[in-house]
Coordinates of C-alpha atoms and ligand atoms in Angstrom, one line a residue:
X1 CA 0.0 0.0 0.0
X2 CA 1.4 3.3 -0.8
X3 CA 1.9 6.1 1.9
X4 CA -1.0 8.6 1.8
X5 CA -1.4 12.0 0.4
X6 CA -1.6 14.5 2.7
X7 CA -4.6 16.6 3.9
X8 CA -7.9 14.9 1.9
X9 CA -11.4 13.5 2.8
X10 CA -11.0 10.0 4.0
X11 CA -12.9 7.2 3.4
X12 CA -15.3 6.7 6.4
X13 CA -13.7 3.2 7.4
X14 CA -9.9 4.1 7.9
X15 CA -9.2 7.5 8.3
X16 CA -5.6 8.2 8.0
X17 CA -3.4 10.5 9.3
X18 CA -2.6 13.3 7.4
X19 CA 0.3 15.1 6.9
X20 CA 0.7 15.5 10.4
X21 CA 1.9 11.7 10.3
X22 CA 5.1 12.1 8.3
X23 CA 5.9 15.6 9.8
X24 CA 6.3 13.3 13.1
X25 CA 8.1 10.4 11.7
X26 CA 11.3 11.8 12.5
X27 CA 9.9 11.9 16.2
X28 CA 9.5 8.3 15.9
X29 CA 12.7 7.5 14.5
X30 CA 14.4 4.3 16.5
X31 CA 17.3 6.0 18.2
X32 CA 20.4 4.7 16.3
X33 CA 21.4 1.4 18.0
X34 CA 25.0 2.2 19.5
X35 CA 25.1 -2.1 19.7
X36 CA 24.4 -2.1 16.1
X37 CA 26.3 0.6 15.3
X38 CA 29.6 -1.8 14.5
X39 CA 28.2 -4.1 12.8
X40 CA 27.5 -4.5 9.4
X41 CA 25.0 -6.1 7.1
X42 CA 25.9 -9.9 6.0
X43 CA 27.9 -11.1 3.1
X44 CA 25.6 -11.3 0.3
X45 CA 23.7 -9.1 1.0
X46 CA 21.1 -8.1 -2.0
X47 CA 20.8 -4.5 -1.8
X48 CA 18.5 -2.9 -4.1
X49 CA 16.4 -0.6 -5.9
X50 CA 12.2 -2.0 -6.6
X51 CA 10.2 -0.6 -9.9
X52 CA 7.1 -2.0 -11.4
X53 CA 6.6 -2.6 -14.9
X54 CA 3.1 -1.1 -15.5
X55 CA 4.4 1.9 -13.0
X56 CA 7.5 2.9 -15.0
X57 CA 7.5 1.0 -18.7
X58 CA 5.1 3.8 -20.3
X59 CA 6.4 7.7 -21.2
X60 CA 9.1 6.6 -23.7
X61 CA 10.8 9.5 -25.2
X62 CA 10.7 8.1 -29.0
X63 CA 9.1 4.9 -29.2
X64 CA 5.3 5.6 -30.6
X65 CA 2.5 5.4 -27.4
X66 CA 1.0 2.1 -28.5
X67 CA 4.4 -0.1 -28.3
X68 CA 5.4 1.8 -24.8
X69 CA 2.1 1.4 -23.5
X70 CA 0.9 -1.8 -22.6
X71 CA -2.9 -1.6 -23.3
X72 CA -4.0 -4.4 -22.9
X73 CA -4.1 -4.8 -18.4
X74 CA -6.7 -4.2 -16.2
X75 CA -4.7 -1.4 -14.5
X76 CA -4.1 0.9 -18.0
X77 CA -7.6 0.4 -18.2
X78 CA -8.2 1.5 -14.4
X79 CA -6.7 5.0 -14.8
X80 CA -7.5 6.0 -18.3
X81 CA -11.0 4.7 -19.2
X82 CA -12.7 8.7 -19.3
X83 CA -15.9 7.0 -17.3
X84 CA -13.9 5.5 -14.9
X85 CA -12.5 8.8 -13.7
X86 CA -15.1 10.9 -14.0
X87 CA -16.5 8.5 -11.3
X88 CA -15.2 10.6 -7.7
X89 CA -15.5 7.4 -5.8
X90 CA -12.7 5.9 -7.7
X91 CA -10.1 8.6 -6.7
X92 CA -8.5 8.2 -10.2
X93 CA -6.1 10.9 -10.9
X94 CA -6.8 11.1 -15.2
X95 CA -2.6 11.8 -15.2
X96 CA -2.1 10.5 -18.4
X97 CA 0.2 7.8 -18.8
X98 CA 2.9 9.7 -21.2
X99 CA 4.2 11.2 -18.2
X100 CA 5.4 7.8 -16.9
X101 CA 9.2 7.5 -17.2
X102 CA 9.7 5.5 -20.1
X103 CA 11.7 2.4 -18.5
X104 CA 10.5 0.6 -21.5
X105 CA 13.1 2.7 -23.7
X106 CA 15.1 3.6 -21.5
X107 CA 15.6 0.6 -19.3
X108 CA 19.9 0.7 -20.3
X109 CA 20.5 3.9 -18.5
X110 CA 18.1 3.5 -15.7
X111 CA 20.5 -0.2 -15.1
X112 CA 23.3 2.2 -15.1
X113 CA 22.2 4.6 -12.1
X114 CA 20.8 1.8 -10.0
X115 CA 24.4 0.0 -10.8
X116 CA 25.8 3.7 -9.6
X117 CA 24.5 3.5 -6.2
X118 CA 26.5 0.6 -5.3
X119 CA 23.3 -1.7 -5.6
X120 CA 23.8 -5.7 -6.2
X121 CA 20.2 -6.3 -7.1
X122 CA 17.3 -5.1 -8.8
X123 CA 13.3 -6.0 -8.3
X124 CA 11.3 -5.1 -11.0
X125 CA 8.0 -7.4 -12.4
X126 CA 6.6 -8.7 -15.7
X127 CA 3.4 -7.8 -17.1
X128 CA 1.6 -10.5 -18.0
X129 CA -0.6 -8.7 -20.4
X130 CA 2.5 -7.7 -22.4
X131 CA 3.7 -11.5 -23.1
X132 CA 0.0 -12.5 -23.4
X133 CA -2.2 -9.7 -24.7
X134 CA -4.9 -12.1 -26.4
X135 CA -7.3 -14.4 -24.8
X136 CA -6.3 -17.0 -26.7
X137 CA -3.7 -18.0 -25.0
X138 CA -6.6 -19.4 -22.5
X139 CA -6.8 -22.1 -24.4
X140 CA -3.4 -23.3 -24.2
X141 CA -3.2 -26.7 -21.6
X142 CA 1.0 -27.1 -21.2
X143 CA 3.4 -24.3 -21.3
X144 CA 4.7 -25.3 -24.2
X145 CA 1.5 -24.8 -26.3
X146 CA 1.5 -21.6 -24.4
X147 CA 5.1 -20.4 -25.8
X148 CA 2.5 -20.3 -29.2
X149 CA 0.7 -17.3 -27.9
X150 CA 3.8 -15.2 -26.4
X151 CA 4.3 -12.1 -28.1
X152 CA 7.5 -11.9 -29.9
X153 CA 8.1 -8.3 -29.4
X154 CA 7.1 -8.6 -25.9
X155 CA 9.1 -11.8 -25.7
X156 CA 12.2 -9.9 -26.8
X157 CA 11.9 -7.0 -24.7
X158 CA 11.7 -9.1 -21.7
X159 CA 14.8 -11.4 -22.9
X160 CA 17.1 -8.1 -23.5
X161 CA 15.9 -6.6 -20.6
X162 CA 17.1 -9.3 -17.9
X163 CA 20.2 -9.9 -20.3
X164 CA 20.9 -5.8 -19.5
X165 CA 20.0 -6.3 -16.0
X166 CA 23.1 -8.9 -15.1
X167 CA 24.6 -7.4 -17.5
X168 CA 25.3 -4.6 -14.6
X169 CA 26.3 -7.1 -12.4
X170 CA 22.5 -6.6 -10.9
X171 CA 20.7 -9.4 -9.5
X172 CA 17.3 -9.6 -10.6
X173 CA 14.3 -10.2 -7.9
X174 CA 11.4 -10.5 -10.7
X175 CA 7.9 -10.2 -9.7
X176 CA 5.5 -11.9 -11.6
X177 CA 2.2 -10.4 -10.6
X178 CA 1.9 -6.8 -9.4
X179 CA -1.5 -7.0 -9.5
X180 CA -1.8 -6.1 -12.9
X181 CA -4.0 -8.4 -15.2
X182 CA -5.0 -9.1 -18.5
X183 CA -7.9 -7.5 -19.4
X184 CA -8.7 -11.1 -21.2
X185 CA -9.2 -12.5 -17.6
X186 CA -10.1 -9.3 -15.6
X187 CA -12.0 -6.9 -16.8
X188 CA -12.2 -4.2 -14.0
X189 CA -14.8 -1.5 -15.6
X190 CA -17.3 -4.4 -16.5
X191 CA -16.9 -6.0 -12.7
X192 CA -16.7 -2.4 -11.2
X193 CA -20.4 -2.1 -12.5
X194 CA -21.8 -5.6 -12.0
X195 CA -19.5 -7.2 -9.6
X196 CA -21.5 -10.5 -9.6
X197 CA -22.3 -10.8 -13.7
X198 CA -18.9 -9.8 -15.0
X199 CA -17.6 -12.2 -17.2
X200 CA -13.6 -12.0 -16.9
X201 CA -14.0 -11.6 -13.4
X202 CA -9.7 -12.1 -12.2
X203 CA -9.3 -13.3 -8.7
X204 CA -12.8 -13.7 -8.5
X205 CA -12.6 -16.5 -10.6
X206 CA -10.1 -19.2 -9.0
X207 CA -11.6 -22.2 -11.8
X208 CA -9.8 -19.5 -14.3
X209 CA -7.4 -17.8 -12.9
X210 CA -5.2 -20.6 -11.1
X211 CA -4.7 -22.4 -14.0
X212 CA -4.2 -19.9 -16.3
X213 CA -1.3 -17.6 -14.0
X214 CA 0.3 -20.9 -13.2
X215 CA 1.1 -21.7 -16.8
X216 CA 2.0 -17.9 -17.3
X217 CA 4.3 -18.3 -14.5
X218 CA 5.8 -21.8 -15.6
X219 CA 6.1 -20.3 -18.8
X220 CA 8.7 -17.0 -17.7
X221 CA 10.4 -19.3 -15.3
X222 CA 11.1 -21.4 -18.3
X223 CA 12.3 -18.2 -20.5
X224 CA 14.0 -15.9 -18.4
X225 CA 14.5 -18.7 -15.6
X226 CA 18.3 -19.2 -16.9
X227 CA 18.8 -15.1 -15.7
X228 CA 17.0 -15.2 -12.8
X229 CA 16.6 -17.0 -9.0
X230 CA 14.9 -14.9 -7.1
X231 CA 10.9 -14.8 -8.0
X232 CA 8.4 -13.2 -6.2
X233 CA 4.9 -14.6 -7.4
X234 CA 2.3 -12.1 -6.2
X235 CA 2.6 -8.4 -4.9
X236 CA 0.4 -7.0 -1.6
X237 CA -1.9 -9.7 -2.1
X238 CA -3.4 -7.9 1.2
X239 CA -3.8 -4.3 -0.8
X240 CA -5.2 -6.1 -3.9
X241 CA -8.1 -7.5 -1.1
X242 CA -8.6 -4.1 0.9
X243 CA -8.3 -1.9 -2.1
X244 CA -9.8 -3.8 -5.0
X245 CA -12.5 -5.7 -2.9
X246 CA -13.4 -4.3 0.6
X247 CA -12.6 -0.7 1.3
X248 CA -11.3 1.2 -2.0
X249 CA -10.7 5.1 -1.3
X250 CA -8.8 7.7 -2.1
X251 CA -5.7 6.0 -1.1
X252 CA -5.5 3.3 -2.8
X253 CA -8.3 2.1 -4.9
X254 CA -7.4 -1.0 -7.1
X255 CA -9.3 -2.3 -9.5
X256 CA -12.6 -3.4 -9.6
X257 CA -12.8 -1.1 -6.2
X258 CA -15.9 -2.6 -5.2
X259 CA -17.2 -2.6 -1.5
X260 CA -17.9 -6.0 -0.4
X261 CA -17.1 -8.6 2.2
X262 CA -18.3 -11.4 0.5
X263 CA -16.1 -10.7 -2.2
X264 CA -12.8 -9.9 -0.4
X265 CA -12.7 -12.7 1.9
X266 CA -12.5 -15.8 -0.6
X267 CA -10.7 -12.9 -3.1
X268 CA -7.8 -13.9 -0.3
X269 CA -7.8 -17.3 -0.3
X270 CA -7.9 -17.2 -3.7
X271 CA -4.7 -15.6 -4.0
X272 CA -2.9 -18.2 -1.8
X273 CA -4.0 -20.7 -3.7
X274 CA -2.8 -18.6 -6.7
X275 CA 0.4 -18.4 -5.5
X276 CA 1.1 -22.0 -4.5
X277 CA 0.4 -22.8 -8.2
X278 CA 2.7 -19.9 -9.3
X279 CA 4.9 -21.7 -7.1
X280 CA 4.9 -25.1 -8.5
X281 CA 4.6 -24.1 -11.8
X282 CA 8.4 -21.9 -11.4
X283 CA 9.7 -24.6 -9.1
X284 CA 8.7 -27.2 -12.3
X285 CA 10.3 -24.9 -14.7
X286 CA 13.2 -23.1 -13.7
X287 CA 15.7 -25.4 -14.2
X288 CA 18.8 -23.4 -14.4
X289 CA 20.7 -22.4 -11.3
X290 CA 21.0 -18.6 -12.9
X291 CA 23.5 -16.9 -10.2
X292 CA 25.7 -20.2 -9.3
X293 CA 24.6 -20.4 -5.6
X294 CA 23.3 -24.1 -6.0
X295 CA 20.0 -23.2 -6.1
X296 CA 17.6 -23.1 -9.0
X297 CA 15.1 -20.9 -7.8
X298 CA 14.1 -19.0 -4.3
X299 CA 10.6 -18.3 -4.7
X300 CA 8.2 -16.1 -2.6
X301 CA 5.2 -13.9 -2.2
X302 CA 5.3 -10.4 -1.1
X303 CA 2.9 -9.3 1.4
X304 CA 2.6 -5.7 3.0
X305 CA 3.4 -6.4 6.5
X306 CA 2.3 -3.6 9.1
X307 CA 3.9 -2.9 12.5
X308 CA 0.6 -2.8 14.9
X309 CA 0.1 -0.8 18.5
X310 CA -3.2 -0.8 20.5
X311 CA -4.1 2.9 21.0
X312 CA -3.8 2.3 24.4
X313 CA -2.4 -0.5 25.8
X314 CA -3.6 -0.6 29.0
X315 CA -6.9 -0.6 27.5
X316 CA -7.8 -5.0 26.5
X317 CA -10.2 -4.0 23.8
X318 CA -7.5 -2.2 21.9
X319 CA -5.0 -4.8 22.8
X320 CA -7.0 -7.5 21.3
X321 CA -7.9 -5.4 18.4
X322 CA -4.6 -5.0 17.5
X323 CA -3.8 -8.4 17.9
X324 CA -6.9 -9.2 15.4
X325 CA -5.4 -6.4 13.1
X326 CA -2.5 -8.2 12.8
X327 CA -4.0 -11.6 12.2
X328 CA -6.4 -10.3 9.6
X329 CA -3.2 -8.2 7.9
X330 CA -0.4 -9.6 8.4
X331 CA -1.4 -13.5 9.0
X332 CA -4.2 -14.4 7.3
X333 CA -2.3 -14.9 3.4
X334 CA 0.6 -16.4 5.4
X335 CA -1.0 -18.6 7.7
X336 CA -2.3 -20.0 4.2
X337 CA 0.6 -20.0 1.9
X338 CA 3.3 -20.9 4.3
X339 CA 1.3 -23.4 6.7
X340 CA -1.7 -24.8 4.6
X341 CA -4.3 -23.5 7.6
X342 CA -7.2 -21.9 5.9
X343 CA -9.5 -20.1 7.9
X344 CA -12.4 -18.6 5.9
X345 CA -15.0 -17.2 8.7
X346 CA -11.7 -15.3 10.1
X347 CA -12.8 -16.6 13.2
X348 CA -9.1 -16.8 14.6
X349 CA -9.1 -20.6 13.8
X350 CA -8.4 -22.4 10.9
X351 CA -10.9 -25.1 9.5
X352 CA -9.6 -26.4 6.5
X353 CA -5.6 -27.6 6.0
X354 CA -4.4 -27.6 2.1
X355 CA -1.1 -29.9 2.0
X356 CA -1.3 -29.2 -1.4
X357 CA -1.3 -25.5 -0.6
X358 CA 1.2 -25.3 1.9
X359 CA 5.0 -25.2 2.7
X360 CA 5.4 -23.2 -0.8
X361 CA 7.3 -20.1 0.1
X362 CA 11.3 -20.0 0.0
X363 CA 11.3 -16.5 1.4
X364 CA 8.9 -14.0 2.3
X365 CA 9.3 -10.4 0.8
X366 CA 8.6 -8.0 3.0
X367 CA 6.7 -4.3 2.1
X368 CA 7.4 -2.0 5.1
X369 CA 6.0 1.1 4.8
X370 CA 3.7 1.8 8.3
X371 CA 2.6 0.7 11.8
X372 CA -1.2 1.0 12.3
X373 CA -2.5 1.7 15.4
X374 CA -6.0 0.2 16.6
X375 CA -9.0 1.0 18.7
X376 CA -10.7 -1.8 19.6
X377 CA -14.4 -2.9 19.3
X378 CA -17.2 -5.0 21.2
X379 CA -18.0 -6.2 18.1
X380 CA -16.6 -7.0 14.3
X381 CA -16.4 -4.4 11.9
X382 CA -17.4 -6.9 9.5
X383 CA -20.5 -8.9 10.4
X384 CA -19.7 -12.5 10.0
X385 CA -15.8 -11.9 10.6
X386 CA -15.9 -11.9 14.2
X387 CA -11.5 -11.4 14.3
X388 CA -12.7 -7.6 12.3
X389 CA -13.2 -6.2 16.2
X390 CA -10.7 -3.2 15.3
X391 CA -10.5 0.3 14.3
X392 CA -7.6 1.2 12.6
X393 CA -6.8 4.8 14.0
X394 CA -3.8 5.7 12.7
X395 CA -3.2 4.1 9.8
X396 CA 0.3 5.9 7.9
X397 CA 3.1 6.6 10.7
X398 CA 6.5 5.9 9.5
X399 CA 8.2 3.6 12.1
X400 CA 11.3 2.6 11.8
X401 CA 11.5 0.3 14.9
X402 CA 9.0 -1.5 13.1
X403 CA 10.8 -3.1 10.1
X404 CA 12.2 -5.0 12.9
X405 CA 8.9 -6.7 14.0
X406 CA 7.8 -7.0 10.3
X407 CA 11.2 -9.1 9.6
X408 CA 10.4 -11.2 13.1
X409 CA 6.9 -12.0 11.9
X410 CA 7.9 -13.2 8.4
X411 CA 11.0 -15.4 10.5
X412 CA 8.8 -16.8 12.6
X413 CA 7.2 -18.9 10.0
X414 CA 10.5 -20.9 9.9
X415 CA 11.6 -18.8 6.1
X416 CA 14.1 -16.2 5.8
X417 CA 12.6 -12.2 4.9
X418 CA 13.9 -9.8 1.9
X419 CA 12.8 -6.3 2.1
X420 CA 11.3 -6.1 -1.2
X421 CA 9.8 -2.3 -1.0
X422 CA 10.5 0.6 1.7
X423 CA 10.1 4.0 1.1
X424 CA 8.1 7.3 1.5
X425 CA 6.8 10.4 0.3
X426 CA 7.1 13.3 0.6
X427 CA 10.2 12.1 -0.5
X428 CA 12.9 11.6 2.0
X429 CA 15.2 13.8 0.5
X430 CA 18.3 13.8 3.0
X431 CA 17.8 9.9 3.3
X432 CA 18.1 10.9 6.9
X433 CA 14.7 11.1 8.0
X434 CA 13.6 7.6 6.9
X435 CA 15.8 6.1 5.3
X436 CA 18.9 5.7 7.4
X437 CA 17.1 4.9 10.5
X438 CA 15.0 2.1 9.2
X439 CA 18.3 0.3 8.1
X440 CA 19.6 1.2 11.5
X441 CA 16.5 -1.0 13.0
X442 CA 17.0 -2.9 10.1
X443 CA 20.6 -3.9 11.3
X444 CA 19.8 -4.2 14.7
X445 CA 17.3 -6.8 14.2
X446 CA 19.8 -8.6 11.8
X447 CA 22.6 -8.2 14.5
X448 CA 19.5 -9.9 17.0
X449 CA 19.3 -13.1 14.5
X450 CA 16.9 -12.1 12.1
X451 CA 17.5 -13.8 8.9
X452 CA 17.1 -11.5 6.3
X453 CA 18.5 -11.5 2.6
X454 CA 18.3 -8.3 1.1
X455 CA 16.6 -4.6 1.1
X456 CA 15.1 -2.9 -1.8
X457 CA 14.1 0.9 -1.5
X458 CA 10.7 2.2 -3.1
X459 CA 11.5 3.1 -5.3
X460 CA 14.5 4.3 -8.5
X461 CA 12.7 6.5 -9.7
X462 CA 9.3 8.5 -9.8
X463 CA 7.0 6.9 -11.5
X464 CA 2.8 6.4 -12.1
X465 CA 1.5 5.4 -8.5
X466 CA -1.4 3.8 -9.4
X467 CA -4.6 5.5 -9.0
X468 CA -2.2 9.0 -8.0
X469 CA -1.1 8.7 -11.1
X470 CA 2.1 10.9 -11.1
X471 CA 1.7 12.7 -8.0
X472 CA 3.2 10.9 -5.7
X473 CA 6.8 10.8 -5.6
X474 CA 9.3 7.9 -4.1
X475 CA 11.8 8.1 -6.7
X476 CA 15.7 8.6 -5.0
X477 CA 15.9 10.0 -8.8
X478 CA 13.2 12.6 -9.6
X479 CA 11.9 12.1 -13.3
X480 CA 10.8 15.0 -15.6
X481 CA 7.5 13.9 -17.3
X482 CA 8.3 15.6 -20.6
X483 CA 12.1 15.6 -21.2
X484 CA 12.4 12.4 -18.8
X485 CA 15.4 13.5 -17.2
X486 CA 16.7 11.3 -14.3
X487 CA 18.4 13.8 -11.4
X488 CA 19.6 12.0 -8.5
X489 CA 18.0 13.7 -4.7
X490 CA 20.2 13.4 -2.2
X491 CA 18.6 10.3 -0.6
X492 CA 20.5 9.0 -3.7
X493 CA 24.3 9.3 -2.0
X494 CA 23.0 8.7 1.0
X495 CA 22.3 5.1 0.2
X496 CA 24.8 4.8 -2.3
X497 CA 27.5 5.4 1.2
X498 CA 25.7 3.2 3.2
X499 CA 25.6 0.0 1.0
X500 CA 29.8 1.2 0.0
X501 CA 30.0 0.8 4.1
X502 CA 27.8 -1.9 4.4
X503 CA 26.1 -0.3 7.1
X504 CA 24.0 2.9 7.9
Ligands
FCB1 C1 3.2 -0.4 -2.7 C2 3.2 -1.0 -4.1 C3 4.2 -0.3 -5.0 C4 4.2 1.2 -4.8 C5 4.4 1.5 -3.3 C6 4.4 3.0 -3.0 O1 1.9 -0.6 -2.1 O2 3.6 -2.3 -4.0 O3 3.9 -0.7 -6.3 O4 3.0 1.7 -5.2 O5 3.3 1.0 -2.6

């Protein structure tokens, strides 16, 4: 989920803090850790930048619009379908998506500044409307009879692109869903307006979707699987449920953005069952040990972990409240994917165990942006969810201490953590203010025995935050939107000196 804008109307359910929140962050800074402040960050360590492909491949400088842009995903059709953002409620900012910074051209010197920083590794994510932009490829039963349906240009970007990637000595962590979708299998305008008689109706749709994102999967981990070990399968799964399905608003609405329970709650199981077959389906075809470590492939999801307080925690309502908060948030998807348990009514226990479902994550990616803080309730937020019983007061205050507890939680599930996205905006421009001390917590819970593999800041560059369009801005390179000049902020040297060092 992405930090807020400041100062706006709030949905009714989660009102957020506004600006006020990151004008305090610096107050809630973790002190530096003088036992931490020797030690430095393991051998091997993947340090790294994070992009998107549908939030950075549009804009290119010469290439014509319609080979840039990829058209043909749920998401281009989210923010520039004229209805849809004419419609308020969908918080859609109509930027168009020219002013995106043109990765898809200019990929080659982009790999040079995050090579300049010092960085190791690189996470960016495939588009799987771009290799698969027809609906045909639904048909196809094996992924070789899907290989048929790739797109060759689309194949050919994607092969020169990870070749350019190790190429600067990056290693590439390569999502395979950021919850963009083909429009053949999600169509987020028609299930926006009839939630319950669309037709391509994405996670909706398991009897579809599992199969079909399995092969897709099986069939990149076949392709590029001889440049790349580390996969992540799906991004936020938790943001794609809160955003797309239960409580869409201005800060984040994903497509369809459509208010309801019944929907959300087998959306998420859904997506763990999507990502154990995106599991299997790289583990089957990745045969090629890409970075010489002895393994083929390290694959893993990447949930949006939140650091939780009760509001007051000498009050039990809040403290149980937060501990529901962090079950429903934090838990839930892992609880699943990592252990098998399934539990539907999110009544705290599960009923249903999936062997075939579970034991599938290699590591867990980690997006730290926030801790929430929670009121309690009597009752559930969410009839028929009785472990809804919170009220999430405070729901954007940058913690640092808390990337400590977020790399704990994902630990304790017996698999080691990356940090696969941490950032802000207003943008951290000093690198001081956020930046440095989350790595200092970072560190210090490394230093404590947290296993953790790597730490990817949110982001290279500005780019099109989803429904913000180009508003928002995490980039530790600003981008101009017309001449799409990349200049470094000084957020840029700060991290460069503390991966050189090793340590913040
Ligand atoms: C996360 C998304 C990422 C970006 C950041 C700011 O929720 O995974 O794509 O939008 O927020």
């Amino acid at each position: 989920m992405p930090p807020r804008t400041p100062s706006s109307p709030r949905s009714p359910r989660l009102p957020v803090l506004s600006i006020l929140a990151c004008a305090v962050c610096s107050a809630c800074a973790a002190p530096p850790d003088d036992s931490a402040a020797a030690a430095t960050f393991p051998e091997g360590f993947l340090w790294g930048t994070a992009v998107a492909g549908f939030q950075v491949e549009a804009g290119c400088p010469t290439l014509p619009a319609e080979t840039c842009e990829d058209r043909n995903s749920d998401w281009y059709q989210w923010v520039t379908d004229p209805d849809l953002i004419a419609e308020r409620g969908n918080y859609l900012s109509g930027d168009p998506m020219s002013n995106s910074p043109g990765h898809y051209e200019l990929y080659d010197s982009d790999l040079d500044i995050a090579a300049s920083l010092g960085s190791n590794a690189f996470r960016t994510s495939i588009e799987w409307s771009r290799l698969f932009p027809d609906g045909a490829a639904e048909s196809a039963t094996t992924v070789e009879e899907l290989a048929a349906y790739a797109d060759p240009v689309a194949l050919a970007y994607y092969n020169a692109y990870f070749d350019a990637i190790v190429a600067h000595g990056l290693t590439p962590l390569v999502t395979l869903n950021h919850y963009t979708l083909p429009l053949w299998i999600h169509d987020g305008k028609a299930c926006h307006d009839d939630p319950d008689g669309c037709t391509n109706r994405g996670w909706l749709d398991l009897a579809r979707i599992k199969p079909a994102i399995a092969l897709y999967s099986g069939f990149c981990a076949r392709e590029f699987g001889d440049r790349i070990d580390w996969w992540a399968t799906e991004n936020e799964p938790f943001a794609i449920v809160l955003s797309g399905y239960l409580l869409p608003g201005e800060d984040r609405t994903n497509p369809p953005a459509v208010s309801r329970p019944d929907l959300a709650i087998p959306v998420a199981f859904n997506l763990a069952e999507g990502h154990a077959a995106m599991y299997d389906a790289v583990k089957a075809n990745d045969t090629v040990d890409a970075d010489g470590d002895g393994s083929m492939s390290m694959v893993g999801a990447v949930p949006n972990l939140v650091a939780v307080a009760p509001l007051d925690a000498d009050n039990e309502t809040d403290v149980h409240g937060a501990a529901d908060l962090d079950y429903v948030y934090n838990r839930i998807y892992l609880n699943a994917t990592v252990n098998g348990d399934f539990d539907r009514d999110l009544d705290g226990v599960a009923e249903e165990h999936r062997d075939d479902i579970a034991g599938r994550m290699d590591y867990i990616g980690v997006n730290y942006y926030t801790r929430i803080t929670v009121r309690g309730l009597s009752g559930p937020l969410f009839a028929d969810y009785p472990a809804t019983d919170f009220y999430p007061e405070v729901v954007w205050e940058e913690y640092p201490a808390g990337i400590a507890d977020v790399v704990n939680l994902a630990n304790s599930y017996g698999v080691p953590a990356v940090i696969t996205e941490n950032g802000t905006q207003p943008t951290d421009d000093s690198g001081e203010v956020f930046l440095r001390p989350h790595l200092q917590a970072l560190l210090g819970a490394i230093d404590a025995g947290a296993d953790v593999r790597g730490y990817f800041y949110w982001s290279l560059m500005d780019n099109y935050e989803w429904n913000h369009g180009t508003e928002l801005k995490f980039g530790m390179y600003a981008v101009d939107p017309v001449t799409k000049a990349r200049t470094a902020r000084p957020i840029a040297e700060t991290y460069a000196s503390i991966i050189q060092n090793g340590a913040p």
